[in-house]
């Protein structure tokens, strides 16, 4: 980059703007995740960053550099906005394309603990609530309805769990029939043990997924009883098995029903690239299971990639797409600042920052399995930081450069 005095105020201001948007964007992301299509979520997030950061830099320029501020060429800014809208949609849709797609399948993992038929312990008060969560077995009726329009060769398996785990229906085509034990009151709620048992069956080929694109639908109404020992932390202890699911490319859609530990259900879904759906009314159970079982690939620019298929290709695609969107934001910064500061450095720093953001998103999520919210915050900051030359004070009426100490 060129030698000279750089704008410390613009650098700090843009980083703070990126941080503020990251917080706002994360709140929106968590609130709308699973409600809106992923392409719409990407538009809201990246175009939102474009608009928010542009406004912040405009305010900094107008306030701090009022003596040389000359306004923004709105026609060029509008062209960049349209480009941002179009590229975000194109990149997200391209990233979601599945090459070499396998046949779809479901693995239903259904809570049959005592709370389903007798009552449950309220997670907030710790008191026993005598009303059963699902005394009529609507969760099993929901499974039947989810399979109703599937072809006869559609594959699925059913696991039931409480204190122990039972494979009630081995993986096989729908044509094998829907007659399997639908037990209730199987004791407590061993969530960690259940996920470990299913993963062991997958590794041992007892439940063979080698030719299937399987989505696990995990339904529970309770708090895990795996962490009853003093000092145990289910959130930390369950991470290794969740990493195994992610490594195998198996996503888990979770349904938190009435008294469930929402934080744990959300962690399971988030770490495996699935969707968490919370249900307070038994009549909404079927819709929730349909959402959690969405067999559309969970791969998207803003989150974990739940498949190892063509992993290197998708890794390169995400990095390049994030760089492309970051460069458009960099061009926006240049358009806003070009009348009062030198923008040569901003274009170079934007490419560097965007490349780091893309690498951060890819390695942080799919490599190191770090919390996705943290990675999105870091990516926003890297895309946002703005490095500009302060010794350049704009252009005079004839278009000539005016520098500090010059005329």
mmCIF file of C-alpha atoms in Angstrom:
data_model
loop_
_atom_site.group_PDB
_atom_site.id
_atom_site.type_symbol
_atom_site.label_atom_id
_atom_site.label_comp_id
_atom_site.label_asym_id
_atom_site.label_seq_id
_atom_site.Cartn_x
_atom_site.Cartn_y
_atom_site.Cartn_z
ATOM 1 C CA UNK A 1 0.000 0.000 0.000
ATOM 2 C CA UNK A 2 1.059 3.595 -0.568
ATOM 3 C CA UNK A 3 3.052 5.416 2.068
ATOM 4 C CA UNK A 4 1.405 8.318 3.821
ATOM 5 C CA UNK A 5 -0.826 9.282 6.680
ATOM 6 C CA UNK A 6 -3.863 7.039 7.039
ATOM 7 C CA UNK A 7 -7.219 7.972 8.494
ATOM 8 C CA UNK A 8 -7.329 6.508 12.006
ATOM 9 C CA UNK A 9 -10.821 7.933 12.538
ATOM 10 C CA UNK A 10 -12.184 6.229 9.444
ATOM 11 C CA UNK A 11 -10.487 2.940 10.359
ATOM 12 C CA UNK A 12 -11.892 2.839 13.893
ATOM 13 C CA UNK A 13 -15.281 4.149 12.811
ATOM 14 C CA UNK A 14 -15.686 1.515 10.099
ATOM 15 C CA UNK A 15 -14.622 -1.306 12.433
ATOM 16 C CA UNK A 16 -17.163 -0.155 15.038
ATOM 17 C CA UNK A 17 -19.825 0.056 12.323
ATOM 18 C CA UNK A 18 -19.050 -3.518 11.285
ATOM 19 C CA UNK A 19 -19.278 -4.662 14.908
ATOM 20 C CA UNK A 20 -22.604 -2.887 15.483
ATOM 21 C CA UNK A 21 -24.088 -4.368 12.320
ATOM 22 C CA UNK A 22 -22.795 -7.826 13.271
ATOM 23 C CA UNK A 23 -24.829 -7.648 16.491
ATOM 24 C CA UNK A 24 -27.942 -6.373 14.703
ATOM 25 C CA UNK A 25 -27.480 -8.859 11.877
ATOM 26 C CA UNK A 26 -27.102 -11.767 14.297
ATOM 27 C CA UNK A 27 -30.340 -10.867 16.084
ATOM 28 C CA UNK A 28 -32.161 -10.751 12.740
ATOM 29 C CA UNK A 29 -30.492 -13.945 11.552
ATOM 30 C CA UNK A 30 -31.526 -15.918 14.623
ATOM 31 C CA UNK A 31 -35.057 -14.510 14.553
ATOM 32 C CA UNK A 32 -35.657 -15.236 10.859
ATOM 33 C CA UNK A 33 -33.655 -18.467 10.451
ATOM 34 C CA UNK A 34 -35.968 -21.243 9.363
ATOM 35 C CA UNK A 35 -38.752 -18.800 8.514
ATOM 36 C CA UNK A 36 -37.361 -17.205 5.361
ATOM 37 C CA UNK A 37 -35.584 -18.959 2.448
ATOM 38 C CA UNK A 38 -31.793 -18.984 2.744
ATOM 39 C CA UNK A 39 -31.393 -16.762 -0.300
ATOM 40 C CA UNK A 40 -33.607 -14.115 1.343
ATOM 41 C CA UNK A 41 -31.598 -14.443 4.563
ATOM 42 C CA UNK A 42 -28.382 -13.871 2.612
ATOM 43 C CA UNK A 43 -29.887 -10.783 0.923
ATOM 44 C CA UNK A 44 -30.968 -9.309 4.252
ATOM 45 C CA UNK A 45 -27.582 -9.935 5.817
ATOM 46 C CA UNK A 46 -25.141 -8.863 3.092
ATOM 47 C CA UNK A 47 -27.220 -6.048 1.584
ATOM 48 C CA UNK A 48 -27.928 -4.901 5.143
ATOM 49 C CA UNK A 49 -24.173 -4.723 5.762
ATOM 50 C CA UNK A 50 -23.744 -2.814 2.494
ATOM 51 C CA UNK A 51 -26.354 -0.210 3.485
ATOM 52 C CA UNK A 52 -25.364 0.082 7.148
ATOM 53 C CA UNK A 53 -21.648 0.425 6.461
ATOM 54 C CA UNK A 54 -22.260 2.889 3.633
ATOM 55 C CA UNK A 55 -24.348 5.079 5.928
ATOM 56 C CA UNK A 56 -21.724 4.906 8.676
ATOM 57 C CA UNK A 57 -18.877 5.923 6.362
ATOM 58 C CA UNK A 58 -20.983 8.727 4.891
ATOM 59 C CA UNK A 59 -21.671 10.082 8.395
ATOM 60 C CA UNK A 60 -18.000 9.816 9.397
ATOM 61 C CA UNK A 61 -16.902 11.591 6.225
ATOM 62 C CA UNK A 62 -19.464 14.363 6.544
ATOM 63 C CA UNK A 63 -18.703 14.917 10.233
ATOM 64 C CA UNK A 64 -14.930 14.512 10.461
ATOM 65 C CA UNK A 65 -13.960 15.782 7.004
ATOM 66 C CA UNK A 66 -16.614 18.460 6.565
ATOM 67 C CA UNK A 67 -14.062 20.925 5.116
ATOM 68 C CA UNK A 68 -13.394 18.731 2.101
ATOM 69 C CA UNK A 69 -16.611 16.706 1.931
ATOM 70 C CA UNK A 70 -18.218 17.039 -1.531
ATOM 71 C CA UNK A 71 -21.160 14.614 -1.476
ATOM 72 C CA UNK A 72 -21.783 11.161 -2.972
ATOM 73 C CA UNK A 73 -22.376 10.349 -6.675
ATOM 74 C CA UNK A 74 -25.737 8.633 -6.114
ATOM 75 C CA UNK A 75 -25.983 7.121 -9.603
ATOM 76 C CA UNK A 76 -22.799 5.108 -9.090
ATOM 77 C CA UNK A 77 -23.829 4.145 -5.570
ATOM 78 C CA UNK A 78 -27.200 2.912 -6.895
ATOM 79 C CA UNK A 79 -25.448 0.756 -9.504
ATOM 80 C CA UNK A 80 -23.382 -0.851 -6.742
ATOM 81 C CA UNK A 81 -26.539 -1.471 -4.677
ATOM 82 C CA UNK A 82 -28.163 -3.280 -7.607
ATOM 83 C CA UNK A 83 -24.947 -5.269 -8.112
ATOM 84 C CA UNK A 84 -24.954 -6.217 -4.431
ATOM 85 C CA UNK A 85 -28.558 -7.410 -4.608
ATOM 86 C CA UNK A 86 -27.944 -9.442 -7.752
ATOM 87 C CA UNK A 87 -24.599 -10.976 -6.768
ATOM 88 C CA UNK A 88 -25.797 -11.962 -3.302
ATOM 89 C CA UNK A 89 -28.722 -13.898 -4.799
ATOM 90 C CA UNK A 90 -26.601 -15.493 -7.532
ATOM 91 C CA UNK A 91 -23.782 -16.504 -5.171
ATOM 92 C CA UNK A 92 -26.166 -17.974 -2.586
ATOM 93 C CA UNK A 93 -28.114 -19.962 -5.178
ATOM 94 C CA UNK A 94 -24.926 -21.262 -6.805
ATOM 95 C CA UNK A 95 -23.566 -22.266 -3.411
ATOM 96 C CA UNK A 96 -26.750 -24.229 -2.641
ATOM 97 C CA UNK A 97 -26.601 -26.303 -5.837
ATOM 98 C CA UNK A 98 -26.012 -29.967 -4.964
ATOM 99 C CA UNK A 99 -23.734 -31.877 -7.332
ATOM 100 C CA UNK A 100 -23.937 -35.668 -7.220
ATOM 101 C CA UNK A 101 -27.012 -35.568 -5.005
ATOM 102 C CA UNK A 102 -27.869 -38.781 -3.114
ATOM 103 C CA UNK A 103 -31.334 -40.187 -2.460
ATOM 104 C CA UNK A 104 -33.152 -38.471 0.414
ATOM 105 C CA UNK A 105 -33.936 -40.286 3.664
ATOM 106 C CA UNK A 106 -35.216 -39.590 7.181
ATOM 107 C CA UNK A 107 -34.033 -40.841 10.551
ATOM 108 C CA UNK A 108 -36.690 -40.060 13.146
ATOM 109 C CA UNK A 109 -35.311 -39.925 16.694
ATOM 110 C CA UNK A 110 -38.319 -39.629 18.983
ATOM 111 C CA UNK A 111 -38.482 -38.935 22.706
ATOM 112 C CA UNK A 112 -40.555 -41.591 24.506
ATOM 113 C CA UNK A 113 -39.591 -40.649 28.058
ATOM 114 C CA UNK A 114 -42.137 -40.617 30.854
ATOM 115 C CA UNK A 115 -42.962 -36.958 30.349
ATOM 116 C CA UNK A 116 -44.537 -37.723 27.001
ATOM 117 C CA UNK A 117 -47.251 -39.856 28.565
ATOM 118 C CA UNK A 118 -47.295 -38.827 32.247
ATOM 119 C CA UNK A 119 -45.934 -35.292 32.672
ATOM 120 C CA UNK A 120 -42.711 -33.285 32.616
ATOM 121 C CA UNK A 121 -40.398 -31.137 34.711
ATOM 122 C CA UNK A 122 -40.638 -27.427 33.880
ATOM 123 C CA UNK A 123 -37.139 -26.227 32.851
ATOM 124 C CA UNK A 124 -37.756 -22.767 34.352
ATOM 125 C CA UNK A 125 -39.210 -23.746 37.757
ATOM 126 C CA UNK A 126 -37.892 -27.276 38.215
ATOM 127 C CA UNK A 127 -41.369 -28.399 39.275
ATOM 128 C CA UNK A 128 -43.163 -31.484 37.977
ATOM 129 C CA UNK A 129 -46.090 -30.685 35.673
ATOM 130 C CA UNK A 130 -48.548 -33.604 35.658
ATOM 131 C CA UNK A 131 -49.898 -32.893 32.171
ATOM 132 C CA UNK A 132 -48.323 -35.216 29.608
ATOM 133 C CA UNK A 133 -46.688 -33.591 26.576
ATOM 134 C CA UNK A 134 -48.175 -35.919 23.965
ATOM 135 C CA UNK A 135 -50.551 -38.476 25.493
ATOM 136 C CA UNK A 136 -52.266 -39.115 22.138
ATOM 137 C CA UNK A 137 -49.043 -39.907 20.268
ATOM 138 C CA UNK A 138 -49.389 -37.052 17.780
ATOM 139 C CA UNK A 139 -45.651 -37.194 17.133
ATOM 140 C CA UNK A 140 -46.109 -40.606 15.513
ATOM 141 C CA UNK A 141 -49.087 -39.405 13.513
ATOM 142 C CA UNK A 142 -46.849 -36.555 12.303
ATOM 143 C CA UNK A 143 -44.308 -39.125 11.063
ATOM 144 C CA UNK A 144 -47.041 -40.957 9.153
ATOM 145 C CA UNK A 145 -48.207 -37.700 7.549
ATOM 146 C CA UNK A 146 -44.647 -36.704 6.595
ATOM 147 C CA UNK A 147 -44.259 -40.004 4.762
ATOM 148 C CA UNK A 148 -47.724 -40.006 3.170
ATOM 149 C CA UNK A 149 -46.665 -38.356 -0.093
ATOM 150 C CA UNK A 150 -43.271 -40.069 -0.313
ATOM 151 C CA UNK A 151 -42.731 -42.809 -2.943
ATOM 152 C CA UNK A 152 -42.623 -46.458 -1.895
ATOM 153 C CA UNK A 153 -38.824 -46.589 -2.225
ATOM 154 C CA UNK A 154 -38.285 -43.630 0.145
ATOM 155 C CA UNK A 155 -35.934 -44.723 2.941
ATOM 156 C CA UNK A 156 -36.439 -44.018 6.634
ATOM 157 C CA UNK A 157 -35.620 -45.333 10.097
ATOM 158 C CA UNK A 158 -37.135 -44.734 13.542
ATOM 159 C CA UNK A 159 -35.265 -44.578 16.852
ATOM 160 C CA UNK A 160 -37.034 -44.243 20.199
ATOM 161 C CA UNK A 161 -35.274 -43.091 23.335
ATOM 162 C CA UNK A 162 -35.722 -42.508 27.036
ATOM 163 C CA UNK A 163 -33.212 -43.907 29.510
ATOM 164 C CA UNK A 164 -32.141 -46.270 26.716
ATOM 165 C CA UNK A 165 -32.181 -46.167 22.918
ATOM 166 C CA UNK A 166 -34.114 -48.554 20.669
ATOM 167 C CA UNK A 167 -34.044 -48.851 16.884
ATOM 168 C CA UNK A 168 -37.775 -49.420 16.366
ATOM 169 C CA UNK A 169 -37.513 -49.519 12.550
ATOM 170 C CA UNK A 170 -34.308 -50.183 10.677
ATOM 171 C CA UNK A 171 -33.445 -48.082 7.624
ATOM 172 C CA UNK A 172 -35.475 -49.364 4.712
ATOM 173 C CA UNK A 173 -37.957 -48.348 2.034
ATOM 174 C CA UNK A 174 -41.445 -47.147 2.869
ATOM 175 C CA UNK A 175 -42.793 -50.250 1.139
ATOM 176 C CA UNK A 176 -41.494 -52.355 4.065
ATOM 177 C CA UNK A 177 -44.427 -51.048 6.073
ATOM 178 C CA UNK A 178 -45.060 -48.602 8.899
ATOM 179 C CA UNK A 179 -45.656 -51.148 11.638
ATOM 180 C CA UNK A 180 -43.095 -50.555 14.395
ATOM 181 C CA UNK A 181 -43.288 -50.365 18.222
ATOM 182 C CA UNK A 182 -44.451 -46.953 19.433
ATOM 183 C CA UNK A 183 -43.477 -47.301 23.062
ATOM 184 C CA UNK A 184 -43.962 -44.677 25.730
ATOM 185 C CA UNK A 185 -42.678 -44.114 29.282
ATOM 186 C CA UNK A 186 -39.166 -45.353 28.582
ATOM 187 C CA UNK A 187 -37.820 -43.493 31.598
ATOM 188 C CA UNK A 188 -35.612 -40.398 31.462
ATOM 189 C CA UNK A 189 -34.190 -38.307 28.586
ATOM 190 C CA UNK A 190 -30.697 -39.503 27.614
ATOM 191 C CA UNK A 191 -30.049 -37.132 24.713
ATOM 192 C CA UNK A 192 -26.257 -37.499 24.534
ATOM 193 C CA UNK A 193 -26.481 -41.313 24.783
ATOM 194 C CA UNK A 194 -29.068 -41.323 22.004
ATOM 195 C CA UNK A 195 -26.913 -39.336 19.585
ATOM 196 C CA UNK A 196 -23.870 -41.484 20.411
ATOM 197 C CA UNK A 197 -25.832 -44.696 19.837
ATOM 198 C CA UNK A 198 -27.157 -43.536 16.477
ATOM 199 C CA UNK A 199 -23.681 -42.438 15.366
ATOM 200 C CA UNK A 200 -22.264 -45.820 16.385
ATOM 201 C CA UNK A 201 -24.942 -47.575 14.307
ATOM 202 C CA UNK A 202 -24.067 -45.364 11.338
ATOM 203 C CA UNK A 203 -20.353 -46.124 11.655
ATOM 204 C CA UNK A 204 -20.999 -49.842 12.051
ATOM 205 C CA UNK A 205 -23.274 -49.763 8.983
ATOM 206 C CA UNK A 206 -26.207 -50.978 11.091
ATOM 207 C CA UNK A 207 -27.857 -47.867 9.701
ATOM 208 C CA UNK A 208 -26.116 -47.505 6.341
ATOM 209 C CA UNK A 209 -26.172 -43.966 4.968
ATOM 210 C CA UNK A 210 -23.393 -44.310 2.390
ATOM 211 C CA UNK A 211 -25.820 -43.862 -0.503
ATOM 212 C CA UNK A 212 -28.309 -41.587 1.223
ATOM 213 C CA UNK A 213 -28.738 -37.895 1.957
ATOM 214 C CA UNK A 214 -30.213 -38.469 5.420
ATOM 215 C CA UNK A 215 -31.747 -35.841 7.664
ATOM 216 C CA UNK A 216 -32.110 -36.696 11.344
ATOM 217 C CA UNK A 217 -35.285 -35.339 12.925
ATOM 218 C CA UNK A 218 -34.730 -35.225 16.670
ATOM 219 C CA UNK A 219 -37.754 -34.525 18.885
ATOM 220 C CA UNK A 220 -37.612 -34.087 22.648
ATOM 221 C CA UNK A 221 -39.716 -32.449 25.341
ATOM 222 C CA UNK A 222 -37.224 -32.621 28.190
ATOM 223 C CA UNK A 223 -33.913 -31.638 29.689
ATOM 224 C CA UNK A 224 -31.025 -34.033 29.148
ATOM 225 C CA UNK A 225 -30.516 -36.499 32.001
ATOM 226 C CA UNK A 226 -26.988 -37.335 30.759
ATOM 227 C CA UNK A 227 -25.490 -34.567 32.907
ATOM 228 C CA UNK A 228 -26.835 -35.503 36.328
ATOM 229 C CA UNK A 229 -23.387 -35.910 37.882
ATOM 230 C CA UNK A 230 -21.901 -32.981 39.769
ATOM 231 C CA UNK A 231 -19.857 -30.623 37.637
ATOM 232 C CA UNK A 232 -20.942 -32.116 34.296
ATOM 233 C CA UNK A 233 -21.806 -29.797 31.424
ATOM 234 C CA UNK A 234 -23.969 -31.346 28.721
ATOM 235 C CA UNK A 235 -23.226 -28.474 26.316
ATOM 236 C CA UNK A 236 -19.496 -29.237 26.346
ATOM 237 C CA UNK A 237 -19.822 -33.007 26.645
ATOM 238 C CA UNK A 238 -22.115 -33.307 23.623
ATOM 239 C CA UNK A 239 -19.848 -31.339 21.253
ATOM 240 C CA UNK A 240 -17.598 -34.270 20.213
ATOM 241 C CA UNK A 241 -20.507 -36.357 18.946
ATOM 242 C CA UNK A 242 -21.995 -33.349 17.148
ATOM 243 C CA UNK A 243 -18.662 -32.863 15.406
ATOM 244 C CA UNK A 244 -18.871 -36.484 14.245
ATOM 245 C CA UNK A 245 -22.256 -35.827 12.657
ATOM 246 C CA UNK A 246 -20.902 -32.727 10.946
ATOM 247 C CA UNK A 247 -17.873 -34.656 9.686
ATOM 248 C CA UNK A 248 -20.166 -37.360 8.275
ATOM 249 C CA UNK A 249 -22.283 -34.704 6.553
ATOM 250 C CA UNK A 250 -25.398 -35.587 8.570
ATOM 251 C CA UNK A 251 -27.573 -32.693 9.683
ATOM 252 C CA UNK A 252 -29.932 -32.870 12.645
ATOM 253 C CA UNK A 253 -33.182 -30.943 12.610
ATOM 254 C CA UNK A 254 -34.398 -30.539 16.191
ATOM 255 C CA UNK A 255 -37.900 -30.010 17.544
ATOM 256 C CA UNK A 256 -38.027 -28.645 21.078
ATOM 257 C CA UNK A 257 -41.394 -29.622 22.468
ATOM 258 C CA UNK A 258 -42.962 -27.817 25.482
ATOM 259 C CA UNK A 259 -40.418 -28.472 28.285
ATOM 260 C CA UNK A 260 -37.332 -28.995 26.127
ATOM 261 C CA UNK A 261 -33.942 -27.412 26.718
ATOM 262 C CA UNK A 262 -34.086 -24.912 23.861
ATOM 263 C CA UNK A 263 -30.408 -23.999 24.170
ATOM 264 C CA UNK A 264 -29.363 -27.624 23.765
ATOM 265 C CA UNK A 265 -31.762 -28.237 20.872
ATOM 266 C CA UNK A 266 -30.443 -25.132 19.127
ATOM 267 C CA UNK A 267 -26.822 -26.210 19.714
ATOM 268 C CA UNK A 268 -27.463 -29.653 18.197
ATOM 269 C CA UNK A 269 -29.050 -28.145 15.092
ATOM 270 C CA UNK A 270 -26.533 -25.338 14.689
ATOM 271 C CA UNK A 271 -23.445 -27.536 14.975
ATOM 272 C CA UNK A 272 -24.711 -30.024 12.387
ATOM 273 C CA UNK A 273 -26.221 -27.597 9.869
ATOM 274 C CA UNK A 274 -29.826 -28.417 10.753
ATOM 275 C CA UNK A 275 -32.789 -26.322 11.853
ATOM 276 C CA UNK A 276 -34.209 -25.858 15.351
ATOM 277 C CA UNK A 277 -37.970 -25.436 15.689
ATOM 278 C CA UNK A 278 -39.617 -24.684 19.022
ATOM 279 C CA UNK A 279 -43.179 -25.870 19.699
ATOM 280 C CA UNK A 280 -45.443 -24.767 22.556
ATOM 281 C CA UNK A 281 -48.669 -26.353 21.345
ATOM 282 C CA UNK A 282 -49.081 -30.040 20.565
ATOM 283 C CA UNK A 283 -51.307 -29.151 17.610
ATOM 284 C CA UNK A 284 -48.323 -27.414 15.959
ATOM 285 C CA UNK A 285 -46.121 -30.470 16.291
ATOM 286 C CA UNK A 286 -46.636 -31.734 12.755
ATOM 287 C CA UNK A 287 -45.731 -28.404 11.113
ATOM 288 C CA UNK A 288 -42.612 -28.196 13.282
ATOM 289 C CA UNK A 289 -41.467 -31.669 12.242
ATOM 290 C CA UNK A 290 -41.993 -30.801 8.578
ATOM 291 C CA UNK A 291 -39.790 -27.710 9.007
ATOM 292 C CA UNK A 292 -37.089 -29.598 10.903
ATOM 293 C CA UNK A 293 -37.145 -32.324 8.256
ATOM 294 C CA UNK A 294 -36.674 -30.021 5.280
ATOM 295 C CA UNK A 295 -34.494 -32.117 3.001
ATOM 296 C CA UNK A 296 -33.222 -29.102 1.101
ATOM 297 C CA UNK A 297 -29.467 -29.014 1.559
ATOM 298 C CA UNK A 298 -28.464 -26.985 4.610
ATOM 299 C CA UNK A 299 -25.446 -25.489 2.871
ATOM 300 C CA UNK A 300 -25.504 -21.702 2.779
ATOM 301 C CA UNK A 301 -22.973 -18.873 2.814
ATOM 302 C CA UNK A 302 -23.767 -17.775 6.364
ATOM 303 C CA UNK A 303 -23.616 -21.122 8.151
ATOM 304 C CA UNK A 304 -22.101 -24.559 8.546
ATOM 305 C CA UNK A 305 -21.904 -26.825 5.528
ATOM 306 C CA UNK A 306 -23.438 -30.163 6.494
ATOM 307 C CA UNK A 307 -22.003 -32.265 3.679
ATOM 308 C CA UNK A 308 -18.538 -33.541 2.857
ATOM 309 C CA UNK A 309 -19.522 -34.048 -0.800
ATOM 310 C CA UNK A 310 -17.134 -32.052 -3.032
ATOM 311 C CA UNK A 311 -15.929 -30.293 0.103
ATOM 312 C CA UNK A 312 -12.945 -28.533 -1.518
ATOM 313 C CA UNK A 313 -15.103 -27.146 -4.338
ATOM 314 C CA UNK A 314 -17.633 -25.641 -1.942
ATOM 315 C CA UNK A 315 -14.865 -24.282 0.288
ATOM 316 C CA UNK A 316 -13.324 -22.433 -2.673
ATOM 317 C CA UNK A 317 -16.761 -21.230 -3.795
ATOM 318 C CA UNK A 318 -17.573 -19.732 -0.390
ATOM 319 C CA UNK A 319 -14.235 -17.940 -0.118
ATOM 320 C CA UNK A 320 -14.494 -16.505 -3.650
ATOM 321 C CA UNK A 321 -18.129 -15.460 -3.184
ATOM 322 C CA UNK A 322 -17.377 -13.671 0.107
ATOM 323 C CA UNK A 323 -14.449 -11.907 -1.586
ATOM 324 C CA UNK A 324 -16.752 -10.829 -4.430
ATOM 325 C CA UNK A 325 -19.364 -9.379 -2.082
ATOM 326 C CA UNK A 326 -16.656 -7.721 0.013
ATOM 327 C CA UNK A 327 -15.161 -6.072 -3.069
ATOM 328 C CA UNK A 328 -18.558 -4.605 -3.989
ATOM 329 C CA UNK A 329 -18.736 -3.136 -0.481
ATOM 330 C CA UNK A 330 -15.178 -1.875 -0.966
ATOM 331 C CA UNK A 331 -16.206 -0.120 -4.167
ATOM 332 C CA UNK A 332 -19.091 1.462 -2.260
ATOM 333 C CA UNK A 333 -16.613 2.830 0.305
ATOM 334 C CA UNK A 334 -14.485 4.230 -2.504
ATOM 335 C CA UNK A 335 -17.461 5.946 -4.175
ATOM 336 C CA UNK A 336 -18.521 7.540 -0.880
ATOM 337 C CA UNK A 337 -15.011 8.707 0.073
ATOM 338 C CA UNK A 338 -13.386 9.557 -3.237
ATOM 339 C CA UNK A 339 -14.251 13.281 -3.073
ATOM 340 C CA UNK A 340 -12.461 13.900 0.227
ATOM 341 C CA UNK A 341 -9.907 11.089 0.823
ATOM 342 C CA UNK A 342 -7.593 8.971 -1.317
ATOM 343 C CA UNK A 343 -9.362 5.698 -2.077
ATOM 344 C CA UNK A 344 -6.509 3.712 -3.612
ATOM 345 C CA UNK A 345 -5.818 2.067 -0.277
ATOM 346 C CA UNK A 346 -9.460 1.193 0.369
ATOM 347 C CA UNK A 347 -9.697 -0.995 -2.715
ATOM 348 C CA UNK A 348 -6.566 -2.926 -1.788
ATOM 349 C CA UNK A 349 -7.534 -3.245 1.869
ATOM 350 C CA UNK A 350 -11.051 -4.335 0.885
ATOM 351 C CA UNK A 351 -9.691 -7.230 -1.164
ATOM 352 C CA UNK A 352 -7.439 -8.265 1.730
ATOM 353 C CA UNK A 353 -10.228 -7.888 4.307
ATOM 354 C CA UNK A 354 -12.738 -9.768 2.152
ATOM 355 C CA UNK A 355 -10.286 -12.599 1.497
ATOM 356 C CA UNK A 356 -9.634 -12.896 5.230
ATOM 357 C CA UNK A 357 -13.398 -12.848 5.857
ATOM 358 C CA UNK A 358 -13.974 -15.657 3.365
ATOM 359 C CA UNK A 359 -11.170 -17.750 4.833
ATOM 360 C CA UNK A 360 -12.467 -16.990 8.325
ATOM 361 C CA UNK A 361 -15.987 -18.138 7.395
ATOM 362 C CA UNK A 362 -14.751 -21.356 5.816
ATOM 363 C CA UNK A 363 -12.044 -22.436 8.254
ATOM 364 C CA UNK A 364 -13.815 -21.113 11.336
ATOM 365 C CA UNK A 365 -17.074 -22.944 10.633
ATOM 366 C CA UNK A 366 -16.244 -26.051 8.660
ATOM 367 C CA UNK A 367 -12.640 -26.430 9.739
ATOM 368 C CA UNK A 368 -12.517 -25.533 13.432
ATOM 369 C CA UNK A 369 -16.287 -25.826 14.122
ATOM 370 C CA UNK A 370 -16.251 -22.545 16.064
ATOM 371 C CA UNK A 371 -19.557 -20.884 17.023
ATOM 372 C CA UNK A 372 -21.160 -19.604 13.834
ATOM 373 C CA UNK A 373 -22.282 -16.340 15.480
ATOM 374 C CA UNK A 374 -18.682 -15.504 16.428
ATOM 375 C CA UNK A 375 -17.450 -16.243 12.906
ATOM 376 C CA UNK A 376 -20.100 -13.999 11.340
ATOM 377 C CA UNK A 377 -19.069 -11.170 13.689
ATOM 378 C CA UNK A 378 -15.407 -11.520 12.708
ATOM 379 C CA UNK A 379 -16.306 -11.649 9.017
ATOM 380 C CA UNK A 380 -18.347 -8.426 9.284
ATOM 381 C CA UNK A 381 -15.440 -6.623 10.951
ATOM 382 C CA UNK A 382 -12.941 -7.844 8.341
ATOM 383 C CA UNK A 383 -15.183 -6.757 5.465
ATOM 384 C CA UNK A 384 -15.921 -3.409 7.126
ATOM 385 C CA UNK A 385 -12.486 -2.077 8.046
ATOM 386 C CA UNK A 386 -11.628 0.898 5.856
ATOM 387 C CA UNK A 387 -8.040 2.054 5.276
ATOM 388 C CA UNK A 388 -7.812 5.470 3.586
ATOM 389 C CA UNK A 389 -5.054 8.009 2.959
ATOM 390 C CA UNK A 390 -5.625 11.182 4.966
ATOM 391 C CA UNK A 391 -2.911 13.253 3.275
ATOM 392 C CA UNK A 392 -5.225 13.474 0.254
ATOM 393 C CA UNK A 393 -7.853 16.174 0.871
ATOM 394 C CA UNK A 394 -9.988 15.858 -2.216
ATOM 395 C CA UNK A 395 -10.085 17.563 -5.584
ATOM 396 C CA UNK A 396 -10.551 21.198 -6.478
ATOM 397 C CA UNK A 397 -13.112 22.516 -8.932
ATOM 398 C CA UNK A 398 -10.864 21.709 -11.882
ATOM 399 C CA UNK A 399 -10.509 18.075 -10.762
ATOM 400 C CA UNK A 400 -6.894 18.361 -9.611
ATOM 401 C CA UNK A 401 -5.819 16.576 -6.439
ATOM 402 C CA UNK A 402 -5.441 18.735 -3.332
ATOM 403 C CA UNK A 403 -3.085 17.327 -0.676
ATOM 404 C CA UNK A 404 -2.154 18.367 2.822
ATOM 405 C CA UNK A 405 0.155 21.380 2.558
ATOM 406 C CA UNK A 406 -0.832 21.997 -1.071
ATOM 407 C CA UNK A 407 -3.352 24.282 -2.790
#
